[in-house]
Amino acid sequence: MSVIPFDLRDGYIWLDGKLVEWKEAKLHVLSHGLHYGSSVFEGERAYNGKIFKTTEHSERFLRSANILDFEIPYTVAQLNEAKDLVVAKNGFKNCYVRPVAWRGSEMMAVAAQHATIHVAIATWDWPSMFDVAQKMKGIRLDIADYRRPDPQTAPCDSKAAGLYMICTISKHRAERKGYADAMMLDWQGRVAECTGANIFFTQGGKIHTPIADCFLNGITRQTVIGLAKDRQIEVIERRIMPEELAGFDECFICGTGAEVTPVSEIGPYKFTPSTISRTLVEDYSAAVNA
Ligand code: PMP
């Protein structure tokens, strides 16, 4: 692959309150965030120079950190301003935006009450795939071996870096088998989500989606539920068992990165992307570009 590694790109990154040259945005190897997973992040997209739901993302960023027992030393307004600055300074109109916060180097053991909290915001090109015809072919999903953990065993409402360990392993296994991604079950064996996106199904003109009680209730998920309701499509949030997949008509996933992406297969189950998926792909595109 001839992509430029992320540390060697040109541009500017916002680091601890100011813009620095991209290649100078560094941290020390002895950082608590790296050793103990005390790091949270966001994933956002700007469309036509405007970050979609920027405040919701900044609020979740602060909340994610609080759940990991640290405080991000910036307000929502300061973060929103910093994100806009990074997007503008790098000359982007349409891009991905990645805020990340982590505990620094003052303490290198499990306890890190006095570690400094660092924050960086980067942005890069990540074209969104709004070619509807292409999307409507649907992607193929594996079923992951790992399950989303019991909320009593992991801080599941935080977009914490550590929670992605099982996602990366699952996605690697799926890709090695030729799938685009993997659907994960939860600790009770119910359908949960994908490795970086939420999941929806349709049956008889209604939408069914798992209750977000042990995984991220995505900002895109909430947006899509609103868009469906605007179309008078009923959305049922409930516990869904994997065997039920045989009885669903359509399936799609959604997230900031994935936007709304129809699914054609999950392991042995087949779906035919159709009217509801198409409507929501198009409505989401209209919403983010509004
Ligand atoms: N679940 C996981 C595990 C994710 O990483 C993401 C992407 N942040 C989502 C769901 C969707 O969240 P959002 O719509 O807020 O991007």
Coordinates of C-alpha atoms and ligand atoms in Angstrom, one line a residue:
M1 CA 0.0 0.0 0.0
S2 CA 1.4 3.3 -1.0
V3 CA -0.5 5.5 1.6
I4 CA 1.6 8.0 3.5
P5 CA 1.9 6.9 7.1
F6 CA -0.1 9.1 9.5
D7 CA 2.9 10.5 11.3
L8 CA 4.6 11.6 8.1
R9 CA 1.9 13.8 6.6
D10 CA 1.9 17.5 6.1
G11 CA -0.4 20.0 7.7
Y12 CA -1.2 21.1 11.2
I13 CA -2.5 19.4 14.3
W14 CA -3.9 21.1 17.3
L15 CA -2.0 19.9 20.4
D16 CA -2.7 21.0 23.9
G17 CA -4.1 24.4 23.0
K18 CA -2.1 25.4 19.9
L19 CA -1.5 24.4 16.3
V20 CA 1.7 22.6 15.6
E21 CA 3.4 21.3 12.5
W22 CA 1.9 17.9 11.7
K23 CA 5.2 16.0 12.1
E24 CA 5.9 17.7 15.5
A25 CA 2.7 16.5 17.1
K26 CA 4.5 13.8 19.3
L27 CA 4.1 12.2 22.7
H28 CA 6.6 10.3 24.8
V29 CA 6.8 6.5 24.9
L30 CA 6.2 6.6 28.6
S31 CA 2.6 7.9 28.4
H32 CA -0.1 6.4 30.6
G33 CA -2.5 6.5 27.7
L34 CA -0.3 4.1 25.7
H35 CA 0.4 1.6 28.5
Y36 CA -2.9 1.6 30.4
G37 CA -5.4 2.5 27.7
S38 CA -6.3 5.8 29.4
S39 CA -7.3 7.4 26.2
V40 CA -10.6 8.5 24.6
F41 CA -11.3 9.8 21.2
E42 CA -13.9 11.1 18.7
G43 CA -14.6 10.5 15.1
E44 CA -16.3 13.3 13.2
R45 CA -16.8 14.4 9.6
A46 CA -16.9 17.9 8.1
Y47 CA -19.1 18.4 5.1
N48 CA -18.7 21.6 3.0
G49 CA -16.5 23.0 5.8
K50 CA -19.0 22.3 8.6
I51 CA -18.5 19.5 11.2
F52 CA -21.7 17.5 11.5
K53 CA -23.1 17.5 15.1
T54 CA -19.8 19.1 16.4
T55 CA -21.3 19.9 19.8
E56 CA -22.7 16.4 20.3
H57 CA -19.3 15.0 19.5
S58 CA -17.5 17.4 21.9
E59 CA -20.0 16.6 24.6
R60 CA -19.5 12.9 24.2
F61 CA -15.7 13.5 24.2
L62 CA -15.9 15.2 27.6
R63 CA -18.3 12.5 28.9
S64 CA -16.0 9.6 27.6
A65 CA -13.1 11.1 29.6
N66 CA -15.2 11.6 32.8
I67 CA -16.2 7.9 32.6
L68 CA -12.4 7.0 32.6
D69 CA -12.1 9.3 35.6
F70 CA -10.3 12.2 34.0
E71 CA -11.3 15.7 33.0
I72 CA -10.5 17.2 29.6
P73 CA -9.3 20.7 30.3
Y74 CA -11.4 22.4 27.6
T75 CA -15.0 23.4 27.3
V76 CA -17.3 22.2 24.5
A77 CA -17.1 25.7 23.0
Q78 CA -13.3 25.6 23.0
L79 CA -13.2 22.2 21.5
N80 CA -15.7 23.2 18.7
E81 CA -13.5 26.2 18.0
A82 CA -10.3 24.2 17.9
K83 CA -11.9 21.6 15.5
D84 CA -13.0 24.3 13.1
L85 CA -9.5 25.9 13.3
V86 CA -7.8 22.6 12.4
V87 CA -10.2 21.9 9.5
A88 CA -9.7 25.5 8.1
K89 CA -6.0 25.5 8.7
N90 CA -5.5 22.3 6.8
G91 CA -7.6 23.7 3.9
F92 CA -10.3 21.0 4.1
K93 CA -14.0 21.2 3.2
N94 CA -14.8 17.5 3.5
C95 CA -12.8 15.5 5.9
Y96 CA -12.6 13.3 8.9
V97 CA -11.8 14.9 12.3
R98 CA -10.1 13.0 15.1
P99 CA -9.9 14.5 18.6
V100 CA -8.0 12.3 21.1
A101 CA -7.3 12.8 24.8
W102 CA -4.9 10.8 26.9
R103 CA -3.1 10.7 30.3
G104 CA 0.5 11.8 30.1
S105 CA 3.8 10.8 31.7
E106 CA 3.8 12.0 35.3
M107 CA 2.8 8.7 36.7
M108 CA 3.5 5.3 35.2
A109 CA 1.5 2.8 37.2
V110 CA -2.2 1.8 37.4
A111 CA -3.0 4.9 39.5
A112 CA -2.5 8.1 37.6
Q113 CA -4.4 10.8 39.5
H114 CA -1.8 13.4 38.9
A115 CA -1.1 12.7 35.2
T116 CA -1.5 15.7 32.9
I117 CA -4.3 15.3 30.4
H118 CA -3.3 16.0 26.8
V119 CA -5.6 16.7 23.9
A120 CA -4.9 16.6 20.2
I121 CA -7.1 17.2 17.2
A122 CA -6.1 16.0 13.7
T123 CA -8.0 15.9 10.4
W124 CA -7.5 14.0 7.2
D125 CA -9.1 13.2 4.0
W126 CA -11.6 10.3 4.1
P127 CA -13.9 10.4 1.1
S128 CA -17.5 9.6 1.9
M129 CA -19.1 7.1 -0.4
F130 CA -22.4 8.6 -1.4
D131 CA -22.5 6.9 -4.7
V132 CA -25.9 5.4 -4.0
A133 CA -25.8 2.7 -6.7
Q134 CA -22.5 1.4 -5.4
K135 CA -23.7 1.5 -1.8
M136 CA -26.9 -0.4 -2.7
K137 CA -24.9 -3.5 -3.5
G138 CA -24.3 -3.9 0.2
I139 CA -21.3 -5.0 2.2
R140 CA -20.6 -8.5 3.6
L141 CA -20.2 -9.0 7.3
D142 CA -18.6 -11.8 9.3
I143 CA -19.8 -12.7 12.8
A144 CA -17.1 -11.9 15.3
D145 CA -15.9 -14.3 18.0
Y146 CA -15.5 -11.5 20.6
R147 CA -18.6 -10.1 22.3
R148 CA -19.3 -6.7 23.5
P149 CA -18.6 -6.8 27.3
D150 CA -21.1 -6.7 30.1
P151 CA -21.5 -3.0 31.1
Q152 CA -20.4 -4.1 34.6
T153 CA -17.1 -5.2 33.2
A154 CA -16.2 -2.3 30.9
P155 CA -17.0 1.5 30.5
C156 CA -19.2 0.8 27.5
D157 CA -20.6 4.4 27.2
S158 CA -17.2 5.8 26.8
K159 CA -15.6 6.0 23.4
A160 CA -12.5 4.7 25.0
A161 CA -9.5 3.5 23.0
G162 CA -9.2 0.3 25.1
L163 CA -12.6 -0.9 24.0
Y164 CA -11.4 -1.1 20.4
M165 CA -8.9 -3.9 21.1
I166 CA -11.6 -6.6 20.4
C167 CA -12.8 -4.5 17.4
T168 CA -9.4 -4.5 15.7
I169 CA -8.9 -8.2 16.3
S170 CA -12.5 -9.0 15.0
K171 CA -12.1 -6.7 12.0
H172 CA -8.7 -8.3 11.1
R173 CA -10.2 -11.8 11.2
A174 CA -13.1 -10.7 9.1
E175 CA -10.9 -9.0 6.5
R176 CA -8.7 -12.1 6.3
K177 CA -11.9 -14.1 5.3
G178 CA -12.8 -11.5 2.7
Y179 CA -15.5 -9.7 4.6
A180 CA -15.7 -5.9 5.0
D181 CA -16.4 -6.0 8.7
A182 CA -17.8 -8.1 11.5
M183 CA -21.0 -7.9 13.4
M184 CA -20.5 -8.4 17.1
L185 CA -22.9 -10.1 19.6
D186 CA -23.1 -8.8 23.2
W187 CA -22.1 -10.6 26.4
Q188 CA -25.6 -12.2 26.4
G189 CA -25.4 -13.5 22.8
R190 CA -27.7 -10.8 21.4
V191 CA -26.9 -8.8 18.3
A192 CA -25.0 -5.7 19.3
E193 CA -23.2 -3.7 16.6
C194 CA -20.2 -3.7 14.2
T195 CA -16.6 -3.0 15.1
G196 CA -17.1 0.8 14.4
A197 CA -20.8 1.3 13.5
N198 CA -24.3 0.5 14.8
I199 CA -26.6 -1.9 13.0
F200 CA -30.2 -1.8 11.8
F201 CA -32.6 -4.3 10.2
T202 CA -36.0 -4.0 8.5
Q203 CA -39.0 -6.3 8.5
G204 CA -42.3 -5.6 6.9
G205 CA -41.6 -1.9 6.5
K206 CA -40.4 -1.4 10.2
I207 CA -36.9 -0.9 11.5
H208 CA -35.5 -3.1 14.2
T209 CA -32.3 -2.2 16.0
P210 CA -30.6 -3.5 19.2
I211 CA -31.0 -1.4 22.4
A212 CA -27.7 0.4 23.0
D213 CA -27.2 -0.8 26.6
C214 CA -23.7 -2.2 26.3
F215 CA -22.3 -0.4 23.3
L216 CA -22.0 3.1 21.9
N217 CA -25.3 4.8 21.1
G218 CA -23.8 6.4 18.1
I219 CA -24.6 10.0 17.1
T220 CA -25.3 8.6 13.6
R221 CA -27.6 6.0 15.1
Q222 CA -29.6 8.7 16.8
T223 CA -29.7 10.8 13.7
V224 CA -30.9 7.8 11.6
I225 CA -33.6 7.0 14.1
G226 CA -34.8 10.6 13.8
L227 CA -34.7 10.5 10.0
A228 CA -36.7 7.3 9.9
K229 CA -39.3 8.7 12.3
D230 CA -39.6 11.8 10.1
R231 CA -40.6 9.4 7.3
Q232 CA -43.1 7.8 9.6
I233 CA -41.1 4.6 9.6
E234 CA -41.5 2.8 12.9
V235 CA -38.3 2.1 14.8
I236 CA -38.3 -0.7 17.3
E237 CA -35.4 -0.8 19.7
R238 CA -35.3 -4.3 21.2
R239 CA -33.2 -7.3 22.0
I240 CA -32.4 -9.2 18.8
M241 CA -31.1 -12.7 18.7
P242 CA -28.8 -13.8 15.8
E243 CA -31.3 -16.6 14.7
E244 CA -33.8 -13.8 13.9
L245 CA -31.5 -12.5 11.1
A246 CA -33.1 -15.1 8.8
G247 CA -36.4 -13.2 9.0
F248 CA -35.2 -9.7 8.2
D249 CA -35.5 -8.1 4.8
E250 CA -32.9 -5.3 4.8
C251 CA -29.8 -4.6 6.9
F252 CA -27.6 -1.5 7.1
I253 CA -25.0 -0.1 9.4
C254 CA -24.3 3.5 10.4
G255 CA -21.6 5.6 11.9
T256 CA -19.7 8.7 11.3
G257 CA -17.2 6.8 9.1
A258 CA -19.6 4.4 7.5
E259 CA -22.4 7.0 7.2
V260 CA -25.4 4.7 6.2
T261 CA -24.1 1.6 4.5
P262 CA -26.4 -1.3 3.3
V263 CA -25.4 -4.9 4.1
S264 CA -26.0 -7.8 1.8
E265 CA -24.7 -10.7 3.9
I266 CA -23.9 -11.5 7.6
G267 CA -22.3 -14.9 7.8
P268 CA -25.0 -17.3 6.5
Y269 CA -27.8 -14.7 6.4
K270 CA -28.6 -12.8 3.2
F271 CA -30.3 -9.4 2.8
T272 CA -31.5 -7.3 -0.1
P273 CA -30.8 -3.6 0.2
S274 CA -34.0 -1.9 -0.8
T275 CA -36.3 1.1 -0.3
I276 CA -35.7 1.8 3.4
S277 CA -31.9 1.5 3.1
R278 CA -31.9 3.7 0.0
T279 CA -34.2 6.3 1.7
L280 CA -31.9 6.5 4.7
V281 CA -28.7 6.6 2.7
E282 CA -30.2 9.6 0.8
D283 CA -31.8 11.3 3.8
Y284 CA -28.5 11.0 5.8
S285 CA -26.6 12.5 2.9
A286 CA -29.1 15.4 2.7
A287 CA -28.9 15.9 6.5
V288 CA -25.1 16.1 6.7
N289 CA -24.9 18.4 3.7
A290 CA -27.7 20.7 4.9
Ligands
PMP1 N1 -20.0 1.9 17.6 C1 -18.7 1.9 17.6 C2 -17.9 0.8 18.2 C3 -18.0 3.0 16.9 O1 -16.7 3.0 16.9 C4 -18.8 4.0 16.3 C5 -18.1 5.1 15.6 N2 -17.8 6.1 16.5 C6 -20.2 3.9 16.4 C7 -20.8 2.8 17.0 C8 -21.0 4.9 15.7 O2 -20.9 6.1 16.4 P1 -21.1 7.5 15.7 O3 -22.4 7.4 14.9 O4 -21.2 8.5 16.9 O5 -19.9 7.8 14.9

